[in-house]
């Protein structure tokens, strides 16, 4: 438990040695917030938002949504709940703490394998499955006492928004409604807490990566998220009550490369704790799910770009690559494995 960054970071004046990243894994540009990353108002006419969503998925692999149906009150209350959670005394969090993430509810620190890392990330994460709620909520934290009720309602609303956005993407690609239902059954939340860091230029919050799942919805309270595009890192504007939507590898493959999965990372700051509430939708890795480019998208001029595979096999490969350090080339590295 002493390992949690949030339990010791306010008592240090400099970055401990085992949190100092080698220079090639540090951030250089903290400032460039990219105003070109599309912000899509989901209350606009459907034909218009289908076009905007598709364009954003093709060009950026990331966009933000506003007026998305999850109420501002719900988002604010949930963010406040997580502030309380991370500020609880250590004893209240022991029940869910683990040195490495488990499949169920886990509070862990840094990356996926603390004990094997040479350098650690300045981050604590609470992670748990969400769907079906009745099955998983018994494992969720008991404190704050409203946790299960509040997060249960949040999960239902975000899931609804998620399926709606997946249907906009399906329509944009010319696929039938509900096309992505089967590959988005697994619903997991990860809440990342990045305490203030005495020197954000030396440490890192979350390493650059692409999400392995289908699609991800992120709520953030402060700046810190960056995406990699055209050889440059660009900051994502922390718009209040917006969700950042980013595409995972599975949408990249199922769309036969028409849509892009985006490489991203999380930076630190020296003044405030930053929290991101992240919702992942994707195939259930415990059930055999076959992934392949949509047949409807393959034509003589658009031949199949990726082999079909079992999702759990993909995840095993992803995890094997996840901590090999190849900045900027990770997307190619794993997708090359499946390219035809
Ligand atoms: C993630 C992630 C970024 C952030 O949890 O997969 O990319 O800003 N988080 O916390
Ligand atoms: Ni991510």
mmCIF file of C-alpha atoms and ligand atoms in Angstrom:
data_model
loop_
_atom_site.group_PDB
_atom_site.id
_atom_site.type_symbol
_atom_site.label_atom_id
_atom_site.label_comp_id
_atom_site.label_asym_id
_atom_site.label_seq_id
_atom_site.Cartn_x
_atom_site.Cartn_y
_atom_site.Cartn_z
ATOM 1 C CA UNK A 1 0.000 0.000 0.000
ATOM 2 C CA UNK A 2 2.950 2.264 0.728
ATOM 3 C CA UNK A 3 3.603 1.962 -2.971
ATOM 4 C CA UNK A 4 0.640 4.134 -3.985
ATOM 5 C CA UNK A 5 2.011 7.426 -5.293
ATOM 6 C CA UNK A 6 -0.923 9.280 -3.751
ATOM 7 C CA UNK A 7 0.097 7.997 -0.304
ATOM 8 C CA UNK A 8 3.617 9.512 -0.326
ATOM 9 C CA UNK A 9 3.938 12.080 -3.112
ATOM 10 C CA UNK A 10 3.068 15.129 -1.012
ATOM 11 C CA UNK A 11 5.966 14.422 1.316
ATOM 12 C CA UNK A 12 8.681 14.484 -1.343
ATOM 13 C CA UNK A 13 10.356 17.596 -2.749
ATOM 14 C CA UNK A 14 11.994 15.939 -5.732
ATOM 15 C CA UNK A 15 11.267 12.987 -8.002
ATOM 16 C CA UNK A 16 12.598 9.721 -6.483
ATOM 17 C CA UNK A 17 15.238 7.985 -8.601
ATOM 18 C CA UNK A 18 13.017 5.078 -9.629
ATOM 19 C CA UNK A 19 10.471 7.524 -11.095
ATOM 20 C CA UNK A 20 12.945 9.449 -13.265
ATOM 21 C CA UNK A 21 12.287 8.399 -16.868
ATOM 22 C CA UNK A 22 15.147 7.944 -19.318
ATOM 23 C CA UNK A 23 15.230 11.072 -21.543
ATOM 24 C CA UNK A 24 13.555 9.373 -24.541
ATOM 25 C CA UNK A 25 10.493 8.554 -22.437
ATOM 26 C CA UNK A 26 10.019 12.054 -21.034
ATOM 27 C CA UNK A 27 7.680 14.707 -22.427
ATOM 28 C CA UNK A 28 9.155 17.749 -24.113
ATOM 29 C CA UNK A 29 6.154 19.766 -25.057
ATOM 30 C CA UNK A 30 3.600 20.301 -22.311
ATOM 31 C CA UNK A 31 1.950 23.282 -23.866
ATOM 32 C CA UNK A 32 0.555 22.561 -27.292
ATOM 33 C CA UNK A 33 -3.167 22.054 -26.849
ATOM 34 C CA UNK A 34 -4.497 21.097 -30.247
ATOM 35 C CA UNK A 35 -7.637 23.001 -31.142
ATOM 36 C CA UNK A 36 -8.077 20.938 -34.313
ATOM 37 C CA UNK A 37 -9.103 17.778 -32.469
ATOM 38 C CA UNK A 38 -12.807 17.707 -33.372
ATOM 39 C CA UNK A 39 -15.425 18.593 -30.750
ATOM 40 C CA UNK A 40 -18.748 17.108 -31.833
ATOM 41 C CA UNK A 41 -22.096 18.279 -30.520
ATOM 42 C CA UNK A 42 -24.267 15.172 -30.368
ATOM 43 C CA UNK A 43 -27.420 17.292 -30.361
ATOM 44 C CA UNK A 44 -26.853 18.317 -33.965
ATOM 45 C CA UNK A 45 -28.663 16.641 -36.862
ATOM 46 C CA UNK A 46 -27.838 12.939 -37.170
ATOM 47 C CA UNK A 47 -26.611 13.071 -40.765
ATOM 48 C CA UNK A 48 -24.215 15.846 -39.797
ATOM 49 C CA UNK A 49 -22.793 14.095 -36.719
ATOM 50 C CA UNK A 50 -22.369 10.808 -38.589
ATOM 51 C CA UNK A 51 -20.162 12.657 -41.061
ATOM 52 C CA UNK A 52 -18.211 14.493 -38.357
ATOM 53 C CA UNK A 53 -17.638 11.341 -36.323
ATOM 54 C CA UNK A 54 -16.436 9.380 -39.326
ATOM 55 C CA UNK A 55 -14.069 12.127 -40.437
ATOM 56 C CA UNK A 56 -12.636 12.442 -36.910
ATOM 57 C CA UNK A 57 -12.141 8.654 -36.708
ATOM 58 C CA UNK A 58 -10.334 8.662 -40.049
ATOM 59 C CA UNK A 59 -8.125 11.680 -39.487
ATOM 60 C CA UNK A 60 -7.428 11.659 -35.760
ATOM 61 C CA UNK A 61 -8.698 8.452 -34.148
ATOM 62 C CA UNK A 62 -9.877 10.735 -31.378
ATOM 63 C CA UNK A 63 -12.558 13.377 -30.844
ATOM 64 C CA UNK A 64 -14.519 14.956 -28.040
ATOM 65 C CA UNK A 65 -18.271 14.873 -27.589
ATOM 66 C CA UNK A 66 -20.508 17.432 -25.890
ATOM 67 C CA UNK A 67 -24.270 17.310 -25.282
ATOM 68 C CA UNK A 68 -23.824 13.548 -25.196
ATOM 69 C CA UNK A 69 -26.669 12.714 -22.829
ATOM 70 C CA UNK A 70 -24.626 12.067 -19.674
ATOM 71 C CA UNK A 71 -25.663 14.882 -17.374
ATOM 72 C CA UNK A 72 -23.142 17.465 -16.149
ATOM 73 C CA UNK A 73 -24.340 16.758 -12.615
ATOM 74 C CA UNK A 74 -23.607 13.051 -12.984
ATOM 75 C CA UNK A 75 -20.109 13.774 -14.326
ATOM 76 C CA UNK A 76 -19.308 16.285 -11.591
ATOM 77 C CA UNK A 77 -20.636 14.056 -8.800
ATOM 78 C CA UNK A 78 -18.653 11.089 -10.073
ATOM 79 C CA UNK A 79 -15.455 13.137 -10.337
ATOM 80 C CA UNK A 80 -16.034 14.410 -6.768
ATOM 81 C CA UNK A 81 -16.590 10.833 -5.595
ATOM 82 C CA UNK A 82 -13.220 9.761 -6.991
ATOM 83 C CA UNK A 83 -11.512 12.717 -5.340
ATOM 84 C CA UNK A 84 -12.943 11.447 -2.070
ATOM 85 C CA UNK A 85 -11.939 7.884 -2.848
ATOM 86 C CA UNK A 86 -8.292 8.726 -3.460
ATOM 87 C CA UNK A 87 -8.203 10.929 -0.346
ATOM 88 C CA UNK A 88 -9.526 8.158 1.941
ATOM 89 C CA UNK A 89 -7.169 6.906 4.658
ATOM 90 C CA UNK A 90 -5.051 3.982 3.537
ATOM 91 C CA UNK A 91 -6.976 1.451 5.724
ATOM 92 C CA UNK A 92 -10.143 2.129 3.775
ATOM 93 C CA UNK A 93 -8.522 1.191 0.484
ATOM 94 C CA UNK A 94 -6.654 -1.948 1.562
ATOM 95 C CA UNK A 95 -9.513 -4.244 0.606
ATOM 96 C CA UNK A 96 -9.107 -3.531 -3.105
ATOM 97 C CA UNK A 97 -5.339 -2.952 -3.196
ATOM 98 C CA UNK A 98 -3.075 -5.291 -5.147
ATOM 99 C CA UNK A 99 0.513 -4.976 -6.383
ATOM 100 C CA UNK A 100 -0.527 -6.013 -9.872
ATOM 101 C CA UNK A 101 -3.932 -5.586 -11.478
ATOM 102 C CA UNK A 102 -6.282 -8.549 -11.179
ATOM 103 C CA UNK A 103 -9.226 -9.224 -13.370
ATOM 104 C CA UNK A 104 -11.710 -8.076 -10.722
ATOM 105 C CA UNK A 105 -11.679 -4.805 -8.803
ATOM 106 C CA UNK A 106 -8.105 -3.632 -8.153
ATOM 107 C CA UNK A 107 -6.361 -0.548 -6.863
ATOM 108 C CA UNK A 108 -2.764 -0.636 -8.090
ATOM 109 C CA UNK A 109 0.056 1.768 -8.847
ATOM 110 C CA UNK A 110 2.183 2.620 -11.906
ATOM 111 C CA UNK A 111 1.987 0.199 -14.876
ATOM 112 C CA UNK A 112 0.846 -3.391 -15.095
ATOM 113 C CA UNK A 113 3.800 -4.994 -13.327
ATOM 114 C CA UNK A 114 5.304 -2.796 -10.653
ATOM 115 C CA UNK A 115 7.780 -5.419 -9.475
ATOM 116 C CA UNK A 116 9.240 -5.876 -12.958
ATOM 117 C CA UNK A 117 9.481 -2.205 -13.926
ATOM 118 C CA UNK A 118 12.812 -0.404 -13.906
ATOM 119 C CA UNK A 119 11.099 2.949 -13.710
ATOM 120 C CA UNK A 120 7.618 3.538 -12.349
ATOM 121 C CA UNK A 121 4.802 5.767 -13.524
ATOM 122 C CA UNK A 122 3.479 8.573 -11.346
ATOM 123 C CA UNK A 123 -0.040 7.148 -11.242
ATOM 124 C CA UNK A 124 -2.437 5.095 -9.164
ATOM 125 C CA UNK A 125 -5.345 3.320 -10.814
ATOM 126 C CA UNK A 126 -8.591 1.838 -9.587
ATOM 127 C CA UNK A 127 -9.953 -0.595 -12.151
ATOM 128 C CA UNK A 128 -13.031 -2.790 -12.223
ATOM 129 C CA UNK A 129 -15.446 -4.534 -14.555
ATOM 130 C CA UNK A 130 -18.875 -2.884 -14.841
ATOM 131 C CA UNK A 131 -21.211 -5.063 -16.838
ATOM 132 C CA UNK A 132 -23.462 -6.648 -15.815
ATOM 133 C CA UNK A 133 -23.567 -4.321 -12.815
ATOM 134 C CA UNK A 134 -25.299 -6.752 -10.425
ATOM 135 C CA UNK A 135 -22.549 -9.262 -11.038
ATOM 136 C CA UNK A 136 -19.631 -6.912 -10.515
ATOM 137 C CA UNK A 137 -20.715 -4.173 -8.114
ATOM 138 C CA UNK A 138 -20.302 -6.387 -5.011
ATOM 139 C CA UNK A 139 -16.537 -6.251 -5.684
ATOM 140 C CA UNK A 140 -16.441 -2.464 -6.038
ATOM 141 C CA UNK A 141 -15.177 -0.284 -3.138
ATOM 142 C CA UNK A 142 -17.452 0.068 -0.095
ATOM 143 C CA UNK A 143 -16.248 3.595 0.588
ATOM 144 C CA UNK A 144 -17.309 6.310 -0.059
ATOM 145 C CA UNK A 145 -20.601 4.684 0.959
ATOM 146 C CA UNK A 146 -22.413 5.997 -2.129
ATOM 147 C CA UNK A 147 -19.811 4.427 -4.453
ATOM 148 C CA UNK A 148 -21.867 1.514 -5.793
ATOM 149 C CA UNK A 149 -25.005 3.532 -6.321
ATOM 150 C CA UNK A 150 -23.257 6.519 -7.943
ATOM 151 C CA UNK A 151 -20.861 4.577 -10.169
ATOM 152 C CA UNK A 152 -23.636 2.124 -11.092
ATOM 153 C CA UNK A 153 -25.684 5.002 -12.502
ATOM 154 C CA UNK A 154 -22.655 6.532 -14.219
ATOM 155 C CA UNK A 155 -21.789 3.213 -15.871
ATOM 156 C CA UNK A 156 -25.317 2.820 -17.254
ATOM 157 C CA UNK A 157 -25.335 6.324 -18.741
ATOM 158 C CA UNK A 158 -21.856 6.155 -20.235
ATOM 159 C CA UNK A 159 -22.598 2.730 -21.711
ATOM 160 C CA UNK A 160 -25.721 4.125 -23.366
ATOM 161 C CA UNK A 161 -23.716 6.996 -24.855
ATOM 162 C CA UNK A 162 -21.040 4.539 -25.963
ATOM 163 C CA UNK A 163 -23.445 2.345 -27.889
ATOM 164 C CA UNK A 164 -24.958 5.419 -29.474
ATOM 165 C CA UNK A 165 -21.552 6.569 -30.691
ATOM 166 C CA UNK A 166 -20.750 3.077 -31.973
ATOM 167 C CA UNK A 167 -23.948 3.202 -34.003
ATOM 168 C CA UNK A 168 -22.933 6.552 -35.479
ATOM 169 C CA UNK A 169 -19.637 4.961 -36.499
ATOM 170 C CA UNK A 170 -21.419 1.912 -37.931
ATOM 171 C CA UNK A 171 -23.701 4.159 -39.966
ATOM 172 C CA UNK A 172 -20.743 6.199 -41.199
ATOM 173 C CA UNK A 173 -19.025 3.023 -42.365
ATOM 174 C CA UNK A 174 -22.198 1.742 -44.008
ATOM 175 C CA UNK A 175 -22.628 -1.097 -41.506
ATOM 176 C CA UNK A 176 -25.940 -2.116 -39.962
ATOM 177 C CA UNK A 177 -27.188 -0.720 -36.651
ATOM 178 C CA UNK A 178 -25.889 -2.768 -33.725
ATOM 179 C CA UNK A 179 -22.944 -4.024 -35.755
ATOM 180 C CA UNK A 180 -20.537 -3.505 -32.849
ATOM 181 C CA UNK A 181 -22.772 -4.898 -30.098
ATOM 182 C CA UNK A 182 -21.097 -8.233 -29.864
ATOM 183 C CA UNK A 183 -17.567 -6.855 -29.731
ATOM 184 C CA UNK A 184 -18.389 -4.305 -27.027
ATOM 185 C CA UNK A 185 -19.803 -6.519 -24.288
ATOM 186 C CA UNK A 186 -16.880 -6.073 -21.933
ATOM 187 C CA UNK A 187 -17.285 -2.802 -20.055
ATOM 188 C CA UNK A 188 -14.463 -1.833 -17.701
ATOM 189 C CA UNK A 189 -13.701 1.386 -15.849
ATOM 190 C CA UNK A 190 -10.220 2.568 -14.902
ATOM 191 C CA UNK A 191 -9.860 5.656 -12.756
ATOM 192 C CA UNK A 192 -6.366 7.099 -13.025
ATOM 193 C CA UNK A 193 -5.045 9.415 -10.345
ATOM 194 C CA UNK A 194 -1.970 11.496 -11.120
ATOM 195 C CA UNK A 195 -0.841 13.362 -7.997
ATOM 196 C CA UNK A 196 1.068 16.634 -8.424
ATOM 197 C CA UNK A 197 4.694 15.907 -9.273
ATOM 198 C CA UNK A 198 7.644 18.067 -8.113
ATOM 199 C CA UNK A 199 9.171 17.920 -11.620
ATOM 200 C CA UNK A 200 6.768 16.843 -14.392
ATOM 201 C CA UNK A 201 9.554 17.046 -16.984
ATOM 202 C CA UNK A 202 11.349 14.057 -15.404
ATOM 203 C CA UNK A 203 8.473 11.675 -14.667
ATOM 204 C CA UNK A 204 5.530 10.318 -16.675
ATOM 205 C CA UNK A 205 1.891 9.615 -15.853
ATOM 206 C CA UNK A 206 1.031 6.928 -18.379
ATOM 207 C CA UNK A 207 3.305 5.691 -21.158
ATOM 208 C CA UNK A 208 2.412 6.144 -24.805
ATOM 209 C CA UNK A 209 0.083 3.365 -25.947
ATOM 210 C CA UNK A 210 -2.939 2.543 -28.061
ATOM 211 C CA UNK A 211 -5.888 1.035 -26.229
ATOM 212 C CA UNK A 212 -6.247 -2.666 -27.077
ATOM 213 C CA UNK A 213 -10.064 -2.697 -26.871
ATOM 214 C CA UNK A 214 -12.687 -1.366 -29.295
ATOM 215 C CA UNK A 215 -13.360 2.176 -28.095
ATOM 216 C CA UNK A 216 -12.653 4.298 -25.020
ATOM 217 C CA UNK A 217 -14.495 7.214 -23.357
ATOM 218 C CA UNK A 218 -12.475 9.444 -21.052
ATOM 219 C CA UNK A 219 -13.573 12.123 -18.617
ATOM 220 C CA UNK A 220 -10.765 14.338 -17.291
ATOM 221 C CA UNK A 221 -10.623 17.201 -14.834
ATOM 222 C CA UNK A 222 -7.317 18.775 -15.900
ATOM 223 C CA UNK A 223 -4.967 18.898 -18.841
ATOM 224 C CA UNK A 224 -2.555 15.991 -19.301
ATOM 225 C CA UNK A 225 -3.779 13.800 -22.165
ATOM 226 C CA UNK A 226 -1.751 13.971 -25.379
ATOM 227 C CA UNK A 227 -2.149 12.196 -28.697
ATOM 228 C CA UNK A 228 0.494 11.369 -31.274
ATOM 229 C CA UNK A 229 -0.259 12.512 -34.815
ATOM 230 C CA UNK A 230 1.967 13.148 -37.827
ATOM 231 C CA UNK A 231 5.083 12.682 -35.721
ATOM 232 C CA UNK A 232 4.028 15.227 -33.097
ATOM 233 C CA UNK A 233 2.479 15.124 -29.636
ATOM 234 C CA UNK A 234 -0.660 17.238 -29.285
ATOM 235 C CA UNK A 235 -2.567 18.091 -26.114
ATOM 236 C CA UNK A 236 -6.279 17.354 -25.744
ATOM 237 C CA UNK A 237 -8.166 20.360 -24.404
ATOM 238 C CA UNK A 238 -9.825 19.443 -21.071
ATOM 239 C CA UNK A 239 -13.291 20.765 -21.946
ATOM 240 C CA UNK A 240 -15.574 20.625 -18.886
ATOM 241 C CA UNK A 241 -18.146 17.812 -19.087
ATOM 242 C CA UNK A 242 -16.971 16.539 -22.465
ATOM 243 C CA UNK A 243 -15.903 12.966 -23.111
ATOM 244 C CA UNK A 244 -12.764 12.227 -25.089
ATOM 245 C CA UNK A 245 -13.524 9.317 -27.417
ATOM 246 C CA UNK A 246 -10.564 7.381 -28.702
ATOM 247 C CA UNK A 247 -10.417 4.371 -30.959
ATOM 248 C CA UNK A 248 -8.721 1.172 -29.879
ATOM 249 C CA UNK A 249 -6.992 -1.399 -32.049
ATOM 250 C CA UNK A 250 -10.156 -3.440 -32.654
ATOM 251 C CA UNK A 251 -11.953 -0.601 -34.458
ATOM 252 C CA UNK A 252 -8.844 -0.083 -36.536
ATOM 253 C CA UNK A 253 -8.874 -3.728 -37.624
ATOM 254 C CA UNK A 254 -12.657 -4.224 -37.973
ATOM 255 C CA UNK A 255 -12.822 -1.099 -40.178
ATOM 256 C CA UNK A 256 -10.017 -2.646 -42.263
ATOM 257 C CA UNK A 257 -7.760 0.281 -41.455
ATOM 258 C CA UNK A 258 -10.281 2.884 -42.593
ATOM 259 C CA UNK A 259 -10.486 4.228 -39.037
ATOM 260 C CA UNK A 260 -7.371 4.934 -36.998
ATOM 261 C CA UNK A 261 -6.545 3.859 -33.513
ATOM 262 C CA UNK A 262 -4.697 6.683 -31.764
ATOM 263 C CA UNK A 263 -1.492 6.567 -29.770
ATOM 264 C CA UNK A 264 -1.746 8.580 -26.564
ATOM 265 C CA UNK A 265 -0.091 9.226 -23.188
ATOM 266 C CA UNK A 266 -0.682 11.092 -19.927
ATOM 267 C CA UNK A 267 1.495 13.908 -18.589
ATOM 268 C CA UNK A 268 1.819 15.333 -15.091
ATOM 269 C CA UNK A 269 1.723 18.764 -13.557
ATOM 270 C CA UNK A 270 3.226 20.243 -10.395
ATOM 271 C CA UNK A 271 0.185 21.939 -8.911
ATOM 272 C CA UNK A 272 -2.922 19.747 -8.928
ATOM 273 C CA UNK A 273 -3.952 16.122 -8.799
ATOM 274 C CA UNK A 274 -5.345 15.069 -12.147
ATOM 275 C CA UNK A 275 -8.029 12.394 -12.405
ATOM 276 C CA UNK A 276 -9.285 10.609 -15.492
ATOM 277 C CA UNK A 277 -12.343 8.358 -15.419
ATOM 278 C CA UNK A 278 -11.926 5.975 -18.317
ATOM 279 C CA UNK A 279 -14.572 3.635 -19.735
ATOM 280 C CA UNK A 280 -13.418 0.845 -22.032
ATOM 281 C CA UNK A 281 -15.784 -1.098 -24.301
ATOM 282 C CA UNK A 282 -14.491 -4.130 -26.132
ATOM 283 C CA UNK A 283 -14.715 -7.866 -26.572
ATOM 284 C CA UNK A 284 -14.717 -10.028 -23.462
ATOM 285 C CA UNK A 285 -11.224 -11.535 -23.281
ATOM 286 C CA UNK A 286 -12.559 -14.532 -21.382
ATOM 287 C CA UNK A 287 -14.904 -15.557 -24.145
ATOM 288 C CA UNK A 288 -13.640 -16.659 -27.533
ATOM 289 C CA UNK A 289 -14.304 -13.696 -29.807
ATOM 290 C CA UNK A 290 -13.229 -13.794 -33.403
ATOM 291 C CA UNK A 291 -12.093 -10.435 -34.829
ATOM 292 C CA UNK A 292 -11.829 -9.712 -38.522
ATOM 293 C CA UNK A 293 -12.211 -6.800 -40.924
ATOM 294 C CA UNK A 294 -15.926 -6.303 -41.732
ATOM 295 C CA UNK A 295 -16.752 -8.234 -44.903
ATOM 296 C CA UNK A 296 -18.914 -5.309 -46.029
ATOM 297 C CA UNK A 297 -15.824 -3.092 -46.220
ATOM 298 C CA UNK A 298 -13.725 -5.381 -48.385
ATOM 299 C CA UNK A 299 -13.848 -4.858 -52.130
ATOM 300 C CA UNK A 300 -11.521 -5.412 -55.052
ATOM 301 C CA UNK A 301 -10.174 -1.893 -54.639
ATOM 302 C CA UNK A 302 -10.137 -2.213 -50.864
ATOM 303 C CA UNK A 303 -8.648 -5.623 -50.140
ATOM 304 C CA UNK A 304 -8.568 -7.148 -46.681
ATOM 305 C CA UNK A 305 -5.664 -5.578 -44.766
ATOM 306 C CA UNK A 306 -5.612 -7.681 -41.606
ATOM 307 C CA UNK A 307 -5.847 -11.357 -40.775
ATOM 308 C CA UNK A 308 -8.632 -12.559 -38.540
ATOM 309 C CA UNK A 309 -7.690 -13.605 -35.001
ATOM 310 C CA UNK A 310 -9.009 -14.518 -31.578
ATOM 311 C CA UNK A 311 -9.202 -11.511 -29.308
ATOM 312 C CA UNK A 312 -7.588 -13.209 -26.313
ATOM 313 C CA UNK A 313 -4.579 -14.057 -28.471
ATOM 314 C CA UNK A 314 -4.322 -10.420 -29.552
ATOM 315 C CA UNK A 315 -4.385 -9.318 -25.908
ATOM 316 C CA UNK A 316 -1.592 -11.726 -25.035
ATOM 317 C CA UNK A 317 0.530 -10.271 -27.864
ATOM 318 C CA UNK A 318 -0.388 -6.738 -26.848
ATOM 319 C CA UNK A 319 0.699 -7.315 -23.278
ATOM 320 C CA UNK A 320 3.965 -8.857 -24.419
ATOM 321 C CA UNK A 321 4.685 -5.724 -26.491
ATOM 322 C CA UNK A 322 3.226 -3.187 -24.103
ATOM 323 C CA UNK A 323 6.350 -2.731 -22.085
ATOM 324 C CA UNK A 324 8.900 -3.125 -24.779
ATOM 325 C CA UNK A 325 10.001 0.445 -25.401
ATOM 326 C CA UNK A 326 9.529 1.491 -28.972
ATOM 327 C CA UNK A 327 8.237 5.046 -28.861
ATOM 328 C CA UNK A 328 6.189 5.953 -31.869
ATOM 329 C CA UNK A 329 6.369 2.551 -33.504
ATOM 330 C CA UNK A 330 4.036 0.599 -31.252
ATOM 331 C CA UNK A 331 1.050 0.898 -33.590
ATOM 332 C CA UNK A 332 2.969 -0.632 -36.439
ATOM 333 C CA UNK A 333 4.608 -3.200 -34.190
ATOM 334 C CA UNK A 334 1.429 -4.945 -33.126
ATOM 335 C CA UNK A 335 -0.608 -4.397 -36.266
ATOM 336 C CA UNK A 336 2.278 -5.638 -38.415
ATOM 337 C CA UNK A 337 1.780 -8.956 -36.759
ATOM 338 C CA UNK A 338 -1.718 -9.161 -38.250
ATOM 339 C CA UNK A 339 -1.216 -7.388 -41.539
ATOM 340 C CA UNK A 340 -1.805 -9.384 -44.708
HETATM 341 C C1 LIG B 1 -5.829 4.879 -20.315
HETATM 342 C C2 LIG B 1 -5.380 6.224 -20.713
HETATM 343 C C3 LIG B 1 -5.053 8.554 -20.213
HETATM 344 C C4 LIG B 1 -5.325 9.527 -19.125
HETATM 345 O O1 LIG B 1 -6.197 4.718 -19.124
HETATM 346 O O2 LIG B 1 -5.829 3.976 -21.179
HETATM 347 O O3 LIG B 1 -4.958 6.366 -21.827
HETATM 348 O O4 LIG B 1 -5.349 10.719 -19.418
HETATM 349 N N1 LIG B 1 -5.447 7.241 -19.830
HETATM 350 O O5 LIG B 1 -5.484 9.104 -17.967
HETATM 351 NI NI1 LIG B 2 -5.358 4.670 -23.095
#
